[in-house]
Short mmCIF file of N, CA, C and O in Angstrom, two decimals:
data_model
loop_
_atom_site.label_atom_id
_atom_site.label_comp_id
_atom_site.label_asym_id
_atom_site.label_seq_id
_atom_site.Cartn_x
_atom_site.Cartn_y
_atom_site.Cartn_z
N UNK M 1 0.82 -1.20 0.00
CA UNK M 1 0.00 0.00 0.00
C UNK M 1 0.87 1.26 0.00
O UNK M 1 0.65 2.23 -0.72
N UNK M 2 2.02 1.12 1.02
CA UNK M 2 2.63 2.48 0.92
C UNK M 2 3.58 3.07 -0.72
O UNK M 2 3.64 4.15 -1.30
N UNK M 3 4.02 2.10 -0.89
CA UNK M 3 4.54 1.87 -2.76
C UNK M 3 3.84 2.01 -3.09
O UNK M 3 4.09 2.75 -4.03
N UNK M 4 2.60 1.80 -3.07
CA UNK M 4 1.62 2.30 -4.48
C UNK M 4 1.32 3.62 -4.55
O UNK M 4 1.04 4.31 -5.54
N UNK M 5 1.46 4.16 -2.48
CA UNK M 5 1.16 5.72 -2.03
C UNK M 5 2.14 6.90 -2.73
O UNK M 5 2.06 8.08 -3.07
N UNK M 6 3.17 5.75 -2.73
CA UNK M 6 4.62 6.88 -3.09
C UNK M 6 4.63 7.19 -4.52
O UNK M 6 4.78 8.36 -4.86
N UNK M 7 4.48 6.26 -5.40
CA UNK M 7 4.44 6.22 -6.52
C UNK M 7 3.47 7.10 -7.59
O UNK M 7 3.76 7.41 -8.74
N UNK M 8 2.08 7.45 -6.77
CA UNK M 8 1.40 8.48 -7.15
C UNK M 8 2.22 9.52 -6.75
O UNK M 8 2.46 10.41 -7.56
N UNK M 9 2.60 9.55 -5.83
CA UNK M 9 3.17 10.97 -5.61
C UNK M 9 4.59 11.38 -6.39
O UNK M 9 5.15 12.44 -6.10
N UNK M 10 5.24 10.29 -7.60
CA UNK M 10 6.72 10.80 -7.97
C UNK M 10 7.42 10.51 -7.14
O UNK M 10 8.23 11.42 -7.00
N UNK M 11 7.66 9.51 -6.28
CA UNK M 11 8.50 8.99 -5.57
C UNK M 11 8.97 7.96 -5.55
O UNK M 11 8.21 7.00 -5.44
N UNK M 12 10.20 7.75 -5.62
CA UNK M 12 10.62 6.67 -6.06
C UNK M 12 11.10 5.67 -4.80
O UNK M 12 11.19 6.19 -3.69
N UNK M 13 11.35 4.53 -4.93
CA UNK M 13 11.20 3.67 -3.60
C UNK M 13 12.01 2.08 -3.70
O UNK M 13 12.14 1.31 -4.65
N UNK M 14 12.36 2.04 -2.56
CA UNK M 14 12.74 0.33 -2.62
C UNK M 14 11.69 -0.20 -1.24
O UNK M 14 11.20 0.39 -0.27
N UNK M 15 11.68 -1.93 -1.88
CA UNK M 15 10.38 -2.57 -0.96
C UNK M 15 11.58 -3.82 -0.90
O UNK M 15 11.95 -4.59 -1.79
N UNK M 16 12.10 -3.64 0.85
CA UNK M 16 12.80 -4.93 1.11
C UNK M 16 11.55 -6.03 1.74
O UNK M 16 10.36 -5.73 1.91
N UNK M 17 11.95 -6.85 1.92
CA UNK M 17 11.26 -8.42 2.49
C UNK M 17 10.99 -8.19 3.42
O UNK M 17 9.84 -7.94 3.77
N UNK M 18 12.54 -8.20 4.57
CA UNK M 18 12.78 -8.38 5.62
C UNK M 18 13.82 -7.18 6.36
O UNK M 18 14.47 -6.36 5.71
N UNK M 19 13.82 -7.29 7.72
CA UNK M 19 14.65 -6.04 8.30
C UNK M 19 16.58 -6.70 7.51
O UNK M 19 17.51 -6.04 7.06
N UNK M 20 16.48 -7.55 7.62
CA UNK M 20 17.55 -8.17 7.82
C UNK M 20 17.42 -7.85 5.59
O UNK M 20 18.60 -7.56 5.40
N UNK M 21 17.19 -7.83 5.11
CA UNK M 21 17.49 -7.24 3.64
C UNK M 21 17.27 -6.32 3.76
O UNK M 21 17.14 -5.91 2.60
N UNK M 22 17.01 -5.13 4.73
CA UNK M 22 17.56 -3.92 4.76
C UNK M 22 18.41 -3.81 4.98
O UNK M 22 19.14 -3.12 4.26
N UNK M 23 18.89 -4.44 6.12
CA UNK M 23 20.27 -4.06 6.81
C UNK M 23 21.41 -4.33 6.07
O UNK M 23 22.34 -3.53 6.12
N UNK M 24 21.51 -5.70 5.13
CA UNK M 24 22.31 -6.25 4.08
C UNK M 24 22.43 -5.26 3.06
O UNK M 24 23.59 -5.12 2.67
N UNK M 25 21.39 -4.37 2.40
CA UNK M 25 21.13 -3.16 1.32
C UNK M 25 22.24 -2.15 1.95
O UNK M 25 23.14 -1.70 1.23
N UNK M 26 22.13 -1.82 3.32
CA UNK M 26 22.46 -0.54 3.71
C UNK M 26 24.34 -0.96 3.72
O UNK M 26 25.10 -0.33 2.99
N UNK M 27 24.63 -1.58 4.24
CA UNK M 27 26.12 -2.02 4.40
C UNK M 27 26.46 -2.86 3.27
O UNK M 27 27.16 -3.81 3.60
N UNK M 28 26.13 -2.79 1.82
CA UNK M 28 26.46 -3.61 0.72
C UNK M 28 26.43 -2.10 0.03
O UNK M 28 27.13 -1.99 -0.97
N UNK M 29 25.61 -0.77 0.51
CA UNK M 29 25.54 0.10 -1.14
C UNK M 29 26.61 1.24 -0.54
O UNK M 29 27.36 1.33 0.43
N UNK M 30 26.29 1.94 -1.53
CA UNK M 30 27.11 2.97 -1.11
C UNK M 30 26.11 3.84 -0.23
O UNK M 30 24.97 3.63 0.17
N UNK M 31 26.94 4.83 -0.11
CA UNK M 31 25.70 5.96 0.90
C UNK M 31 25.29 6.91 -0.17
O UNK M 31 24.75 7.80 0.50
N UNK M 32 25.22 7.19 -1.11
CA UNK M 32 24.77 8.12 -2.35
C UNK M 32 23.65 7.74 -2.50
O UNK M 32 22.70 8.50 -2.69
N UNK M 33 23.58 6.07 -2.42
CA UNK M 33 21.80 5.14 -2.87
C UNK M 33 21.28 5.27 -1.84
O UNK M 33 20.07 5.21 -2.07
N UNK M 34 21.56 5.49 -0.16
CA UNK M 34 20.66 5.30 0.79
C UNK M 34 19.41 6.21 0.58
O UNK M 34 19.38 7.21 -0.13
N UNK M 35 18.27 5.65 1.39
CA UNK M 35 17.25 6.39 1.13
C UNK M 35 17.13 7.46 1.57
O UNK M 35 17.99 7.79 2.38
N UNK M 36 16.10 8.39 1.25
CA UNK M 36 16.20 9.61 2.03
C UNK M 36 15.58 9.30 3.31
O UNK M 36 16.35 9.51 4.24
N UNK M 37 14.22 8.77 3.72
CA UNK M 37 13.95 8.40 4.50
C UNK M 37 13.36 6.67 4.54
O UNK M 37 12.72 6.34 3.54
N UNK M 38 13.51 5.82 5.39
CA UNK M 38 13.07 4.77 5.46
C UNK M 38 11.35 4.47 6.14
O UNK M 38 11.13 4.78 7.31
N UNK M 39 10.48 4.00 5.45
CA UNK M 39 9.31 3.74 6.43
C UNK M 39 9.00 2.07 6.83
O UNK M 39 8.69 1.14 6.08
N UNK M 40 9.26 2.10 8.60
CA UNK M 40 9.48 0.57 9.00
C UNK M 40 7.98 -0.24 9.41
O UNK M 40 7.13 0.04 10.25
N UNK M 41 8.04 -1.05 8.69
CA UNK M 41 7.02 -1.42 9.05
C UNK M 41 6.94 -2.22 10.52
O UNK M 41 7.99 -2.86 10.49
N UNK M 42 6.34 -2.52 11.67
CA UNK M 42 6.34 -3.21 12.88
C UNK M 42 6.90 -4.49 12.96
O UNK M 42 7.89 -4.90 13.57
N UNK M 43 5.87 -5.21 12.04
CA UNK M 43 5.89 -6.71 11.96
C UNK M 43 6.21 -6.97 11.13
O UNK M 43 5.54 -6.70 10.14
N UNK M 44 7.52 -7.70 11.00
CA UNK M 44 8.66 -8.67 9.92
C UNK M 44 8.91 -9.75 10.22
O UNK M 44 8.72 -10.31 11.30
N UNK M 45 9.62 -10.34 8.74
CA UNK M 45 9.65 -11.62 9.51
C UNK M 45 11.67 -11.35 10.00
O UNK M 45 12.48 -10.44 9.82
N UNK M 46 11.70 -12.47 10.54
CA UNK M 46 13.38 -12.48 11.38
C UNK M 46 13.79 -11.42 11.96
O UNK M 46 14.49 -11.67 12.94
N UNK M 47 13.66 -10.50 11.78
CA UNK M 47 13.53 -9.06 12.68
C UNK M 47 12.50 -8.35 12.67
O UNK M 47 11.93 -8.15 11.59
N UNK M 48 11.92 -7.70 14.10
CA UNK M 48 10.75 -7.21 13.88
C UNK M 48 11.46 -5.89 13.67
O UNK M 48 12.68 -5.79 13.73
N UNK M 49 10.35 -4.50 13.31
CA UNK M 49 10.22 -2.63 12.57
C UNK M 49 11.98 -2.25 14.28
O UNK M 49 13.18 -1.97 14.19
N UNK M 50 11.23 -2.44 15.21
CA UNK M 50 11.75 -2.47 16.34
C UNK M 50 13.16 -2.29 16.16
O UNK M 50 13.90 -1.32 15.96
N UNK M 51 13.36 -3.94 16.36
CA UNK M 51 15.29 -4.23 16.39
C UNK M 51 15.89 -3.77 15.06
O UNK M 51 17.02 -3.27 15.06
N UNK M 52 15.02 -3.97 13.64
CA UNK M 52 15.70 -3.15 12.59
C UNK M 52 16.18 -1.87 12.66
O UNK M 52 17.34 -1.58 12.35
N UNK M 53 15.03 -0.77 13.19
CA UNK M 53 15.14 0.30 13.28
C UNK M 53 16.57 0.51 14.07
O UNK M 53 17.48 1.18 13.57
N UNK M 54 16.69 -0.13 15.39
CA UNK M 54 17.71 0.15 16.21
C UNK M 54 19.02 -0.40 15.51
O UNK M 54 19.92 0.30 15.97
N UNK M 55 19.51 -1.20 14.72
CA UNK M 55 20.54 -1.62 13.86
C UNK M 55 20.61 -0.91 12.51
O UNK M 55 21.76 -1.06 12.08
N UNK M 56 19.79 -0.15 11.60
CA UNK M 56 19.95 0.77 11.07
C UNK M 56 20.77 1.87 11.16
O UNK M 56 21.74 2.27 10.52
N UNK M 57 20.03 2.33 12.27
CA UNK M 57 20.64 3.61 13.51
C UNK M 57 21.99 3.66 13.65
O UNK M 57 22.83 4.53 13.41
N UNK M 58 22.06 1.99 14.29
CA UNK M 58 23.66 1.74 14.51
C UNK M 58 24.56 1.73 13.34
O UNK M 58 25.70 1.36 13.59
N UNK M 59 24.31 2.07 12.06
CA UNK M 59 24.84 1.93 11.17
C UNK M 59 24.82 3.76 9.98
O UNK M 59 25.61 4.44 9.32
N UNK M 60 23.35 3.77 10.38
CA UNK M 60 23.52 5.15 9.89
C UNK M 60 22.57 5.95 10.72
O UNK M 60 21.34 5.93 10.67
N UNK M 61 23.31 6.61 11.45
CA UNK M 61 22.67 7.47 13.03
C UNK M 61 21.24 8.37 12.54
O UNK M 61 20.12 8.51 13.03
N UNK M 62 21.90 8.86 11.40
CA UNK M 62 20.76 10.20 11.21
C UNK M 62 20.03 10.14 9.94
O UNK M 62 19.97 11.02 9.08
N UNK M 63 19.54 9.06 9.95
CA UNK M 63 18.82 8.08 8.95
C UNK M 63 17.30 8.42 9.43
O UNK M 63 17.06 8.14 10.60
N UNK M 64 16.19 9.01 8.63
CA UNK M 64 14.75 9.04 9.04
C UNK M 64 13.90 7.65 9.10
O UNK M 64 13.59 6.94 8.15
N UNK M 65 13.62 7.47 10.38
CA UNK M 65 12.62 5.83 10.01
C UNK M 65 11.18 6.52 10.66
O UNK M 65 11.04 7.06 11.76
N UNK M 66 10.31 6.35 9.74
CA UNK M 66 8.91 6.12 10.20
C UNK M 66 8.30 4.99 10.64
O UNK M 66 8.82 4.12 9.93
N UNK M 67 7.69 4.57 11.20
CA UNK M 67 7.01 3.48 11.30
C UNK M 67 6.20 3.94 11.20
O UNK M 67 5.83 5.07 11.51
N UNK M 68 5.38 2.44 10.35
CA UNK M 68 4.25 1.82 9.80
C UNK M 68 3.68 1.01 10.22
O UNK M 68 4.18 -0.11 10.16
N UNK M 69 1.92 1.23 11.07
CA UNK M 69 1.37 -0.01 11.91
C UNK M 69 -0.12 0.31 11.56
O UNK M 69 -0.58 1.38 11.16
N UNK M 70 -0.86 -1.03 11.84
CA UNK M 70 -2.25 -0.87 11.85
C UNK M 70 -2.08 -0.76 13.72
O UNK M 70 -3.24 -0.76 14.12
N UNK M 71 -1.18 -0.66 14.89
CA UNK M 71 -1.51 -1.00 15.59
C UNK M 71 -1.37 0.27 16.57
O UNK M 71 -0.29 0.71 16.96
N UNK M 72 -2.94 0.88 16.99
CA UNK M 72 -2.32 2.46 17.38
C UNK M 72 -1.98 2.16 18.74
O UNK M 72 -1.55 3.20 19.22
N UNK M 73 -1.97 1.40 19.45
CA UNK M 73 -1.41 1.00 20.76
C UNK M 73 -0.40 1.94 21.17
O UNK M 73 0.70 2.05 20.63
N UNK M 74 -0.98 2.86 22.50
CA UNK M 74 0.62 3.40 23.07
C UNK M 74 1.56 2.84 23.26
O UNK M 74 2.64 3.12 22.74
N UNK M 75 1.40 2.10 23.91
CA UNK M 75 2.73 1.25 24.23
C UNK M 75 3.73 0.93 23.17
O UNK M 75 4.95 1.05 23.31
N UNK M 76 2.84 0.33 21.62
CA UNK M 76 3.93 0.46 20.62
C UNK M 76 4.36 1.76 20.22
O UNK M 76 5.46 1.90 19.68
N UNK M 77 3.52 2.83 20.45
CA UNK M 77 4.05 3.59 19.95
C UNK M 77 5.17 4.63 20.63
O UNK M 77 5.73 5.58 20.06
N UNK M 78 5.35 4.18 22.00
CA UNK M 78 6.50 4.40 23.09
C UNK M 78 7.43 3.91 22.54
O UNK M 78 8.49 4.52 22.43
N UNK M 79 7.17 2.30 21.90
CA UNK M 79 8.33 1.33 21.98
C UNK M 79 9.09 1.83 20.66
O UNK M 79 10.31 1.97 20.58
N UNK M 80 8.24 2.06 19.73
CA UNK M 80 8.53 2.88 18.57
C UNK M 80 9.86 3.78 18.51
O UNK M 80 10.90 3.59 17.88
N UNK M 81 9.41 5.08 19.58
CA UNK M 81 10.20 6.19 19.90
C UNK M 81 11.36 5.86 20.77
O UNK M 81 12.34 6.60 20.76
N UNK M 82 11.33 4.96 21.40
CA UNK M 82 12.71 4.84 22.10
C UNK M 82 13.66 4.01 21.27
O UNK M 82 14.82 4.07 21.68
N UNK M 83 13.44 3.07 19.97
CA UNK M 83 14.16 2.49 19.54
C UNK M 83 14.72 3.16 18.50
O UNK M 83 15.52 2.54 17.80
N UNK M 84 14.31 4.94 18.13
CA UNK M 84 14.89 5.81 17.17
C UNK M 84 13.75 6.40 16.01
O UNK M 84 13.80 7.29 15.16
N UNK M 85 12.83 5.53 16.39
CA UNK M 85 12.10 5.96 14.70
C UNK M 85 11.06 7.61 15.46
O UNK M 85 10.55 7.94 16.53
N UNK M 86 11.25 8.13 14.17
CA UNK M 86 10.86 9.78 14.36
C UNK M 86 9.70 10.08 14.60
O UNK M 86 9.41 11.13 15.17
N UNK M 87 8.49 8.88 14.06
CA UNK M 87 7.35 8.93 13.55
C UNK M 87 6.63 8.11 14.01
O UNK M 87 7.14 7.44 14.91
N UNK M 88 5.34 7.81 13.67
CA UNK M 88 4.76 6.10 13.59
C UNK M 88 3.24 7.08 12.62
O UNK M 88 2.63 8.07 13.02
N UNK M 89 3.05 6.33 11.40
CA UNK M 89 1.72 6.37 11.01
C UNK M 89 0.89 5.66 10.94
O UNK M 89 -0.21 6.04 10.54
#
């Protein structure tokens, strides 16, 4: 859904699998290809939005992550903000 969102808008985009083929993308490209901002989704498989977000971070500090949830729960959305991501929609 969010690729199809971006794409009306002229935006261009990559759609990984998993946190863990992000993390492989980010330390395999150069930093010229990184994205401008990343939007994480919660629930993945082998890494959940969570521990990605926080290993991203560790890799590129001032990297934008949104998260992406059907789940408006405070609590995730605490858990959200302390693991780095800027946002949650």
């Amino acid at each position: 859904l969010a690729s199809h969102m971006l794409s009306h808008m002229a935006c261009e985009g990559l759609l990984m699998d998993s946190g863990a083929a992000a993390l492989d993308y980010l330390r395999t490209s150069h930093q010229s290809t990184f994205p401008d901002i990343v939007f994480m989704d919660f629930c993945m498989p082998e890494m959940d939005g969570f521990e990605t977000t926080a290993a991203i971070l560790a890799l590129c500090p001032n990297m934008p992550i949104v998260g992406l949830t059907a789940d408006a729960s405070t609590e995730h959305h605490q858990k959200a903000m302390r693991c780095g991501m800027r946002h949650v929609l």
